[in-house]
Short mmCIF file of C-alpha atoms and ligand atoms in Angstrom, two decimals:
data_model
loop_
_atom_site.label_atom_id
_atom_site.label_comp_id
_atom_site.label_asym_id
_atom_site.label_seq_id
_atom_site.Cartn_x
_atom_site.Cartn_y
_atom_site.Cartn_z
CA UNK A 256 2.60 22.93 -36.02
CA UNK A 257 5.49 22.96 -33.59
CA UNK A 258 5.99 23.91 -29.69
CA UNK A 259 6.98 26.33 -28.50
CA UNK A 260 9.21 23.78 -26.78
CA UNK A 261 12.76 21.94 -28.30
CA UNK A 262 11.77 19.25 -30.43
CA UNK A 263 13.67 16.87 -30.81
CA UNK A 264 15.52 16.30 -34.10
CA UNK A 265 14.82 12.38 -35.29
CA UNK A 266 15.50 12.60 -38.70
CA UNK A 267 16.69 14.70 -41.21
CA UNK A 268 15.47 14.21 -44.97
CA UNK A 269 16.53 17.26 -47.85
CA UNK A 270 15.38 20.01 -46.83
CA UNK A 271 13.17 18.68 -43.50
CA UNK A 272 13.96 17.82 -40.89
CA UNK A 273 11.17 15.54 -38.58
CA UNK A 274 11.30 16.95 -34.90
CA UNK A 275 9.73 14.59 -31.72
CA UNK A 276 7.23 17.10 -28.96
CA UNK A 277 7.42 14.67 -26.73
CA UNK A 278 6.44 11.93 -29.49
CA UNK A 279 4.30 13.76 -31.06
CA UNK A 280 6.01 14.66 -34.65
CA UNK A 281 6.10 17.59 -36.77
CA UNK A 282 8.35 18.29 -39.53
CA UNK A 283 10.38 21.75 -40.93
CA UNK A 284 13.31 23.00 -42.92
CA UNK A 285 16.16 23.26 -41.86
CA UNK A 286 17.17 26.71 -44.33
CA UNK A 287 20.73 24.91 -44.01
CA UNK A 288 21.22 24.50 -40.53
CA UNK A 289 23.69 22.27 -39.79
CA UNK A 290 21.78 19.48 -37.46
CA UNK A 291 22.27 15.89 -36.51
CA UNK A 292 19.72 13.67 -35.38
CA UNK A 293 19.34 14.02 -31.42
CA UNK A 294 20.20 18.00 -31.58
CA UNK A 295 17.41 19.81 -30.06
CA UNK A 296 15.87 22.61 -32.05
CA UNK A 297 13.33 25.73 -31.69
CA UNK A 298 10.73 25.21 -34.76
CA UNK A 299 8.26 27.90 -36.07
CA UNK A 300 5.70 27.82 -38.23
CA UNK A 301 7.57 24.71 -40.72
CA UNK A 302 10.77 26.53 -40.46
CA UNK A 303 14.13 25.09 -37.64
CA UNK A 304 15.06 29.74 -36.28
CA UNK A 305 17.82 27.80 -33.40
CA UNK A 306 19.47 25.11 -31.90
CA UNK A 307 20.13 24.39 -28.68
CA UNK A 308 22.43 22.61 -25.96
CA UNK A 309 21.25 19.63 -24.90
CA UNK A 310 21.36 21.10 -20.54
CA UNK A 311 19.20 24.16 -21.79
CA UNK A 312 16.25 21.83 -23.93
CA UNK A 313 16.12 19.03 -21.45
CA UNK A 314 16.05 21.90 -19.10
CA UNK A 315 12.83 23.66 -20.12
CA UNK A 316 11.18 19.96 -21.43
CA UNK A 317 11.84 18.92 -17.48
CA UNK A 318 9.02 21.60 -16.75
CA UNK A 319 7.14 20.98 -19.09
CA UNK A 320 6.25 17.20 -19.65
CA UNK A 321 3.74 16.85 -17.05
CA UNK A 322 1.85 20.43 -18.93
CA UNK A 323 1.69 19.17 -21.80
CA UNK A 324 -0.12 16.65 -22.19
CA UNK A 325 -2.21 17.99 -18.97
CA UNK A 326 -2.98 20.38 -21.34
CA UNK A 327 -3.93 17.82 -23.81
CA UNK A 328 -6.40 16.48 -21.47
CA UNK A 329 -8.49 19.84 -19.95
CA UNK A 330 -8.49 20.23 -24.32
CA UNK A 331 -10.49 17.18 -25.54
CA UNK A 332 -12.97 17.80 -22.24
CA UNK A 333 -13.78 20.90 -23.35
CA UNK A 334 -14.33 20.27 -27.43
CA UNK A 335 -17.53 17.80 -27.04
CA UNK A 336 -19.69 18.46 -29.36
CA UNK A 337 -22.75 18.82 -27.76
CA UNK A 338 -25.18 19.04 -25.33
CA UNK A 339 -27.06 15.86 -25.24
CA UNK A 340 -31.06 16.24 -25.80
CA UNK A 341 -30.00 19.59 -28.68
CA UNK A 342 -34.11 20.25 -29.44
CA UNK A 343 -32.02 21.62 -32.48
CA UNK A 344 -33.84 22.47 -35.73
CA UNK A 345 -32.52 18.53 -37.37
CA UNK A 346 -31.90 19.60 -41.07
CA UNK A 347 -29.48 22.04 -39.06
CA UNK A 348 -27.78 19.34 -36.52
CA UNK A 349 -27.61 17.17 -40.17
CA UNK A 350 -25.77 19.72 -41.70
CA UNK A 351 -23.02 20.22 -38.58
CA UNK A 352 -22.63 15.71 -38.22
CA UNK A 353 -22.01 16.00 -41.74
CA UNK A 354 -19.43 19.50 -41.39
CA UNK A 355 -18.10 17.19 -37.82
CA UNK A 356 -17.92 14.06 -39.77
CA UNK A 357 -15.44 16.02 -41.99
CA UNK A 358 -17.64 16.08 -45.28
CA UNK A 359 -17.39 19.62 -47.68
CA UNK A 360 -21.11 21.31 -47.10
CA UNK A 361 -23.56 22.73 -49.53
CA UNK A 362 -22.93 26.89 -50.61
CA UNK A 363 -26.42 26.78 -49.45
CA UNK A 364 -25.67 24.69 -45.84
CA UNK A 365 -22.78 27.11 -45.34
CA UNK A 366 -24.81 30.29 -45.76
CA UNK A 367 -27.14 28.74 -43.13
CA UNK A 368 -24.28 27.98 -41.12
CA UNK A 369 -23.00 31.78 -41.41
CA UNK A 370 -26.60 32.72 -40.67
CA UNK A 371 -26.92 31.62 -37.16
CA UNK A 372 -28.74 33.81 -35.36
CA UNK A 373 -30.54 31.78 -32.43
CA UNK A 374 -28.64 31.58 -29.41
CA UNK A 375 -28.81 27.36 -29.38
CA UNK A 376 -27.91 27.21 -33.30
CA UNK A 377 -25.03 29.16 -32.06
CA UNK A 378 -23.59 27.22 -29.80
CA UNK A 379 -23.38 24.14 -31.10
CA UNK A 380 -22.02 25.74 -34.58
CA UNK A 381 -18.93 26.89 -32.66
CA UNK A 382 -18.86 23.52 -30.73
CA UNK A 383 -19.16 22.20 -34.10
CA UNK A 384 -16.54 24.00 -35.13
CA UNK A 385 -14.37 23.92 -31.46
CA UNK A 386 -14.54 19.66 -32.07
CA UNK A 387 -12.92 20.50 -35.67
CA UNK A 388 -9.74 22.42 -34.16
CA UNK A 389 -9.14 19.93 -31.54
CA UNK A 390 -10.08 16.48 -33.91
CA UNK A 391 -7.93 18.12 -36.49
CA UNK A 392 -5.72 20.57 -35.79
CA UNK A 393 -4.51 19.63 -31.57
CA UNK A 394 -4.18 21.73 -28.37
CA UNK A 395 -1.63 24.44 -30.37
CA UNK A 396 -2.23 27.58 -30.35
CA UNK A 397 -0.54 30.58 -31.96
CA UNK A 398 0.16 33.54 -29.89
CA UNK A 399 3.04 36.01 -32.14
CA UNK A 400 3.94 39.29 -31.32
CA UNK A 401 3.19 42.56 -33.16
CA UNK A 402 5.01 46.05 -33.35
CA UNK A 403 3.68 48.14 -35.53
CA UNK A 404 6.01 50.42 -36.63
CA UNK A 405 4.64 53.74 -38.07
CA UNK A 406 1.63 54.77 -38.31
CA UNK A 407 2.17 56.92 -41.98
CA UNK A 408 0.39 55.82 -44.72
CA UNK A 409 -0.07 56.88 -48.39
CA UNK A 410 -2.96 54.94 -49.58
CA UNK A 411 -6.84 56.62 -49.07
CA UNK A 412 -7.94 52.75 -47.62
CA UNK A 413 -12.14 54.32 -47.39
CA UNK A 414 -12.16 52.85 -43.43
CA UNK A 415 -9.18 53.08 -42.74
CA UNK A 416 -8.00 55.13 -39.66
CA UNK A 417 -4.57 56.04 -40.07
CA UNK A 418 -4.97 56.20 -43.94
CA UNK A 419 -4.42 59.78 -45.41
CA UNK A 420 -7.99 60.27 -44.76
CA UNK A 421 -7.50 61.72 -41.78
CA UNK A 422 -5.35 64.23 -41.54
CA UNK A 423 -5.62 64.74 -38.08
CA UNK A 424 -3.90 62.21 -36.15
CA UNK A 425 -0.95 62.94 -35.05
CA UNK A 426 1.95 60.43 -36.75
CA UNK A 427 4.78 58.79 -35.44
CA UNK A 428 7.19 56.88 -37.00
CA UNK A 429 9.61 54.20 -34.91
CA UNK A 430 13.79 54.40 -35.42
CA UNK A 431 15.18 51.88 -37.04
CA UNK A 432 17.59 51.77 -33.58
CA UNK A 433 13.94 51.39 -31.48
CA UNK A 434 13.07 48.74 -33.80
CA UNK A 435 15.17 46.79 -33.88
CA UNK A 436 15.60 47.11 -29.68
CA UNK A 437 11.81 46.79 -29.10
CA UNK A 438 11.74 43.48 -31.45
CA UNK A 439 15.66 41.22 -29.93
CA UNK A 440 13.86 42.78 -26.59
CA UNK A 441 10.93 40.89 -26.94
CA UNK A 442 12.52 37.61 -28.68
CA UNK A 443 15.05 36.96 -25.91
CA UNK A 444 13.52 38.34 -23.15
CA UNK A 445 9.46 37.92 -22.87
CA UNK A 446 9.75 34.29 -25.00
CA UNK A 447 8.43 36.22 -28.55
CA UNK A 448 9.48 33.45 -31.61
CA UNK A 449 7.19 34.88 -33.66
CA UNK A 450 7.60 38.39 -34.99
CA UNK A 451 4.87 40.39 -36.62
CA UNK A 452 6.43 43.64 -38.11
CA UNK A 453 2.91 46.53 -39.64
CA UNK A 454 3.51 50.12 -40.35
CA UNK A 455 1.35 52.06 -43.08
CA UNK A 456 2.25 52.35 -46.57
CA UNK A 457 5.16 54.67 -45.56
CA UNK A 458 8.14 55.48 -47.79
CA UNK A 459 10.45 56.69 -45.51
CA UNK A 460 10.94 52.87 -44.40
CA UNK A 461 12.10 51.59 -48.63
CA UNK A 462 12.56 48.30 -49.53
CA UNK A 463 16.76 48.93 -48.18
CA UNK A 464 15.66 50.07 -44.91
CA UNK A 465 12.68 46.39 -44.67
CA UNK A 466 15.57 44.47 -45.33
CA UNK A 467 18.82 46.25 -43.07
CA UNK A 468 16.26 45.98 -39.40
CA UNK A 469 14.75 42.78 -40.11
CA UNK A 470 18.88 42.14 -40.69
CA UNK A 471 19.72 43.62 -37.48
CA UNK A 472 16.87 41.65 -36.09
CA UNK A 473 18.20 38.00 -37.07
CA UNK A 474 21.80 39.38 -36.30
CA UNK A 475 20.73 39.42 -32.87
CA UNK A 476 18.46 36.93 -31.91
CA UNK A 477 16.26 34.01 -33.37
CA UNK A 478 12.35 34.24 -34.50
CA UNK A 479 10.04 34.38 -37.29
CA UNK A 480 9.54 37.49 -38.47
CA UNK A 481 6.55 38.45 -40.42
CA UNK A 482 6.03 41.32 -42.14
CA UNK A 483 2.81 43.55 -42.76
CA UNK A 484 4.17 46.59 -45.33
CA UNK A 485 1.23 47.12 -47.65
CA UNK A 486 2.06 46.74 -51.44
CA UNK A 487 5.17 47.06 -51.15
CA UNK A 488 5.72 44.90 -55.11
CA UNK A 489 7.01 41.51 -55.50
CA UNK A 490 11.10 42.53 -56.09
CA UNK A 491 10.94 44.34 -52.32
CA UNK A 492 9.06 40.43 -51.24
CA UNK A 493 11.96 38.30 -53.07
CA UNK A 494 14.84 41.08 -51.29
CA UNK A 495 12.71 40.83 -47.51
CA UNK A 496 12.56 37.01 -47.94
CA UNK A 497 16.36 37.53 -48.81
CA UNK A 498 17.03 39.04 -45.93
CA UNK A 499 15.77 36.85 -43.35
CA UNK A 500 11.83 37.21 -43.65
CA UNK A 501 9.23 34.28 -43.90
CA UNK A 502 5.67 35.45 -43.36
CA UNK A 503 3.69 37.78 -45.18
CA UNK A 504 0.09 39.65 -43.50
CA UNK A 505 -1.84 41.32 -45.74
CA UNK A 506 -5.69 40.13 -45.57
CA UNK A 507 -7.60 40.90 -49.14
CA UNK A 508 -10.04 42.52 -47.68
CA UNK A 509 -13.01 41.83 -49.09
CA UNK A 510 -13.53 39.02 -52.79
CA UNK A 511 -15.64 41.35 -54.33
CA UNK A 512 -13.38 43.08 -56.70
CA UNK A 513 -15.86 45.83 -57.41
CA UNK A 514 -16.07 46.71 -53.52
CA UNK A 515 -12.82 46.49 -53.13
CA UNK A 516 -11.96 48.75 -55.68
CA UNK A 517 -14.22 51.11 -54.43
CA UNK A 518 -12.62 50.47 -50.54
CA UNK A 519 -9.50 51.23 -52.21
CA UNK A 520 -9.13 53.74 -54.92
CA UNK A 521 -7.03 53.74 -57.03
CA UNK A 522 -5.81 49.64 -55.82
CA UNK A 523 -6.99 46.03 -57.65
CA UNK A 524 -8.10 43.54 -55.89
CA UNK A 525 -5.86 41.44 -58.74
CA UNK A 526 -3.36 43.22 -57.76
CA UNK A 527 -3.79 41.83 -54.15
CA UNK A 528 -3.78 38.45 -54.53
CA UNK A 529 0.05 39.05 -57.29
CA UNK A 530 1.23 40.53 -54.31
CA UNK A 531 -0.08 37.08 -51.80
CA UNK A 532 -0.05 34.58 -54.49
CA UNK A 533 3.69 35.71 -55.10
CA UNK A 534 4.79 35.56 -51.55
CA UNK A 535 3.17 32.06 -51.74
CA UNK A 536 5.16 31.13 -54.68
CA UNK A 537 8.63 32.17 -53.12
CA UNK A 538 8.16 30.52 -49.42
CA UNK A 539 6.37 33.14 -47.52
CA UNK A 540 4.75 32.05 -45.12
CA UNK A 541 0.59 33.38 -45.68
CA UNK A 542 -1.48 35.25 -43.16
CA UNK A 543 -4.70 36.87 -44.74
CA UNK A 544 -8.14 37.22 -44.69
CA UNK A 545 -10.90 39.55 -44.61
CA UNK A 546 -13.59 42.68 -43.37
CA UNK A 547 -16.84 41.19 -41.77
CA UNK A 548 -19.52 43.88 -42.02
CA UNK A 549 -18.43 45.80 -45.18
CA UNK A 550 -20.77 48.24 -46.42
CA UNK A 551 -23.68 46.22 -48.19
CA UNK A 552 -21.36 43.09 -47.41
CA UNK A 553 -24.07 39.08 -47.22
CA UNK A 554 -23.99 36.14 -46.04
CA UNK A 555 -23.25 34.44 -49.59
CA UNK A 556 -19.81 37.19 -49.73
CA UNK A 557 -18.56 36.54 -46.33
CA UNK A 558 -18.73 33.37 -48.01
CA UNK A 559 -16.76 33.74 -50.64
CA UNK A 560 -14.01 35.89 -48.62
CA UNK A 561 -13.89 32.87 -46.34
CA UNK A 562 -13.95 30.25 -49.42
CA UNK A 563 -10.98 33.03 -51.02
CA UNK A 564 -8.53 32.74 -48.20
CA UNK A 565 -9.18 29.04 -48.22
CA UNK A 566 -7.59 29.08 -52.39
CA UNK A 567 -4.22 30.73 -51.25
CA UNK A 568 -3.65 28.15 -48.84
CA UNK A 569 -3.35 29.99 -45.40
CA UNK A 570 -0.15 29.64 -42.58
CA UNK A 571 -3.46 31.68 -40.75
CA UNK A 572 -6.26 33.28 -41.53
CA UNK A 573 -7.52 36.95 -40.35
CA UNK A 574 -11.71 37.55 -40.53
CA UNK A 575 -12.56 40.51 -38.41
CA UNK A 576 -15.16 43.30 -38.27
CA UNK A 577 -14.94 45.74 -39.85
CA UNK A 578 -15.54 49.00 -37.07
CA UNK A 579 -15.97 52.87 -38.36
CA UNK A 580 -13.51 54.72 -37.70
CA UNK A 581 -15.51 58.86 -37.06
CA UNK A 582 -11.86 60.54 -39.45
CA UNK A 583 -12.97 57.94 -42.43
CA UNK A 584 -15.47 57.78 -45.45
CA UNK A 585 -17.24 55.40 -43.85
CA UNK A 586 -17.40 56.57 -40.58
CA UNK A 587 -21.05 56.68 -40.78
CA UNK A 588 -21.92 53.05 -40.73
CA UNK A 589 -23.04 50.75 -37.91
CA UNK A 590 -19.99 48.27 -36.84
CA UNK A 591 -19.84 44.46 -37.93
CA UNK A 592 -21.81 42.68 -35.02
CA UNK A 593 -19.86 40.42 -32.79
CA UNK A 594 -22.47 36.88 -33.73
CA UNK A 595 -21.21 37.76 -37.76
CA UNK A 596 -17.56 37.68 -37.37
CA UNK A 597 -18.84 34.69 -34.51
CA UNK A 598 -19.70 32.82 -37.32
CA UNK A 599 -17.34 33.21 -39.72
CA UNK A 600 -15.35 31.82 -37.83
CA UNK A 601 -16.33 28.55 -37.09
CA UNK A 602 -17.33 29.05 -40.81
CA UNK A 603 -14.07 28.88 -42.27
CA UNK A 604 -13.16 25.89 -39.90
CA UNK A 605 -15.43 23.89 -40.74
CA UNK A 606 -14.49 25.06 -44.12
CA UNK A 607 -10.59 24.09 -43.60
CA UNK A 608 -10.56 21.98 -40.90
CA UNK A 609 -6.59 20.96 -41.29
CA UNK A 610 -4.76 23.73 -42.16
CA UNK A 611 -5.60 27.13 -41.66
CA UNK A 612 -4.40 28.88 -37.99
CA UNK A 613 -7.40 30.58 -37.46
CA UNK A 614 -7.01 34.71 -35.20
CA UNK A 615 -8.74 36.35 -32.97
CA UNK A 616 -8.61 40.26 -34.05
CA UNK A 617 -7.76 42.42 -31.99
CA UNK A 618 -10.58 44.19 -33.80
CA UNK A 619 -12.94 41.25 -32.25
CA UNK A 620 -11.73 41.58 -28.91
CA UNK A 621 -12.17 45.46 -29.04
CA UNK A 622 -16.02 44.99 -29.63
CA UNK A 623 -16.73 42.55 -26.85
CA UNK A 624 -13.38 42.72 -24.53
CA UNK A 625 -14.89 39.34 -23.51
CA UNK A 626 -14.15 37.79 -26.66
CA UNK A 627 -11.16 35.78 -26.90
CA UNK A 628 -11.92 33.21 -24.66
CA UNK A 629 -15.24 32.36 -27.00
CA UNK A 630 -13.25 32.65 -30.22
CA UNK A 631 -10.63 30.08 -29.03
CA UNK A 632 -13.97 27.25 -28.49
CA UNK A 633 -15.78 28.56 -31.64
CA UNK A 634 -12.60 27.04 -34.40
CA UNK A 635 -10.16 29.71 -33.55
CA UNK A 636 -6.86 28.98 -32.48
CA UNK A 637 -4.78 31.86 -32.59
CA UNK A 638 -4.32 34.80 -31.10
CA UNK A 639 -1.41 38.20 -31.60
CA UNK A 640 -0.37 40.48 -28.70
CA UNK A 641 0.81 44.02 -29.00
CA UNK A 642 3.98 44.49 -28.44
CA UNK A 643 3.97 48.29 -30.32
CA UNK A 644 5.48 50.47 -26.98
CA UNK A 645 3.22 52.19 -25.27
CA UNK A 646 3.81 55.69 -26.52
CA UNK A 647 3.34 54.85 -29.92
CA UNK A 648 0.40 52.25 -29.76
CA UNK A 649 -2.77 54.54 -29.23
CA UNK A 650 -1.56 57.19 -32.67
CA UNK A 651 -2.09 53.45 -34.75
CA UNK A 652 -5.43 54.12 -34.90
CA UNK A 653 -6.67 51.96 -37.47
CA UNK A 654 -10.30 51.89 -35.25
CA UNK A 655 -11.06 53.73 -32.21
CA UNK A 656 -10.84 52.22 -28.58
CA UNK A 657 -8.68 49.64 -29.38
CA UNK A 658 -8.41 46.70 -27.34
CA UNK A 659 -5.65 46.08 -25.01
CA UNK A 660 -4.28 49.92 -25.97
CA UNK A 661 -3.14 50.21 -21.93
CA UNK A 662 -2.26 46.61 -21.43
CA UNK A 663 2.14 46.29 -20.89
CA UNK A 664 3.03 43.83 -22.39
CA UNK A 665 3.62 41.62 -19.20
CA UNK A 666 -0.83 41.87 -18.16
CA UNK A 667 -0.65 40.86 -22.04
CA UNK A 668 2.11 37.53 -22.53
CA UNK A 669 0.25 36.89 -18.56
CA UNK A 670 -4.00 36.93 -19.30
CA UNK A 671 -2.81 34.98 -22.23
CA UNK A 672 -0.88 32.08 -21.11
CA UNK A 673 -3.24 32.56 -18.51
CA UNK A 674 -6.53 31.97 -20.72
CA UNK A 675 -4.16 29.64 -22.74
CA UNK A 676 -4.14 27.29 -19.10
CA UNK A 677 -7.34 27.66 -18.17
CA UNK A 678 -8.69 26.25 -22.27
CA UNK A 679 -5.70 23.73 -22.11
CA UNK A 680 -3.79 25.22 -25.18
CA UNK A 681 -0.16 24.89 -25.89
CA UNK A 682 1.42 28.17 -27.30
CA UNK A 683 3.15 27.40 -30.25
CA UNK A 684 5.29 30.70 -30.27
CA UNK A 685 5.21 32.91 -26.89
CA UNK A 686 7.31 30.04 -24.15
CA UNK A 687 5.07 29.55 -21.77
CA UNK A 688 8.04 29.55 -19.73
CA UNK A 689 7.09 31.89 -15.54
CA UNK A 690 10.74 32.23 -15.56
CA UNK A 691 10.88 33.63 -19.18
CA UNK A 692 8.36 35.73 -19.26
CA UNK A 693 8.56 37.95 -15.98
CA UNK A 694 11.82 39.11 -17.64
CA UNK A 695 10.51 42.47 -18.52
CA UNK A 696 12.11 46.14 -19.32
N1 LIG B 1395 -12.07 49.21 -38.58
C1 LIG B 1395 -11.50 46.47 -38.85
N2 LIG B 1395 -10.20 46.83 -38.87
C2 LIG B 1395 -9.56 48.08 -39.83
N3 LIG B 1395 -8.28 47.96 -41.26
C3 LIG B 1395 -8.67 49.28 -40.96
N4 LIG B 1395 -9.30 49.64 -40.43
C4 LIG B 1395 -10.06 48.72 -40.44
C5 LIG B 1395 -11.58 49.22 -39.57
N5 LIG B 1395 -11.89 50.85 -39.54
C6 LIG B 1395 -7.47 46.64 -41.13
C7 LIG B 1395 -7.38 45.91 -42.24
C8 LIG B 1395 -6.32 45.83 -42.49
C9 LIG B 1395 -5.70 45.72 -41.29
C10 LIG B 1395 -4.35 46.84 -40.91
O1 LIG B 1395 -6.45 46.71 -40.48
O2 LIG B 1395 -8.17 45.37 -42.94
O3 LIG B 1395 -6.47 45.61 -43.06
#
């Protein structure tokens, strides 16, 4: 994972460059950028996105040198796996020991972990997941921004508050200029190096329009762009990649084909997975995952979701709670519990300690406003800040009372950076340089 600070090019081999962050080496695609050994670059999600002047790079690195190693120390200190003398069930402790040694568990053992309800057991489970995160992935944490550009949606997903079921919702579409200006400002002024552009399946945003928006953003600012516009088709994915999009955010929602079809009339899980795998083959970074707490879902089903996510080799996994929206067919069902999702996050980390970053979803924060810290201490290492302009944000009503809906961008950035510093994490996508982040509209 690349950091949100300049790295120095150590070597160039074929289509990749080896970059050093204070001696830590990472590899990233250079995409044909003219580079020489010794150059300073910003890289994001394995792609070099910008070359910098040596003086500008040194300035940032000088302020960072000490902090970089200090944060690693803090993280190491906070990541010890177990409180000495724990009196939890011996069999349970053995499962966690096996996991922490990096050995695979049996299905029954994973399910046992997913079913943890005892407070001491959960504490140990989350510590084990955090230990693995620290050991295998270090202290980097993704901080992406998301711009929700349209809440029009032609789909009929039975749980989603912006689906066509919700006929009472005031719909909005940001204009092309609004989207481009917002994205460019967030990249240039607020320090984001990675942005998600998300909308419902809105026919007004056809492929040509999306490509134009992406090209206009890229002409003015450098960032890793991730698209989340539903099932736009393989051809559209190809065209968007050519325009410069490098990530696809698309959850498969559930790994059970029949449940998928019941929740998404007229669609199939297979079609969804075809989008995800095709994008991956094209070179997209994939962010995918599922919902916890869907009707009839068992711990075995949640394990299958986690295993399916892993099989898709995602850059990031997003597993969040189902929250009923009263104006949808599933409106009367109970929400998922926070613990179920926390357990799923921890088990996802144990299933895939090395690769996937794991997101703390806004939906989880909606169920518990203080959960971000706990989830980051339970295997997660990614957060997403809501950059949708305030006038529209409330209307992106996928579920009720979304967390951060009224928090301006500056507050969200300050909170995120404050928390990351407290728990010893380095941001990979949002510059943690106060000077940059305080420049606001
Ligand atoms: N509760 C939680 N998440 C939801 N999403 C849609 N509706 C809900 C809900 N009621 C999630 C879906 C989708 C993402 C954009 O929002 O998982 O992939």
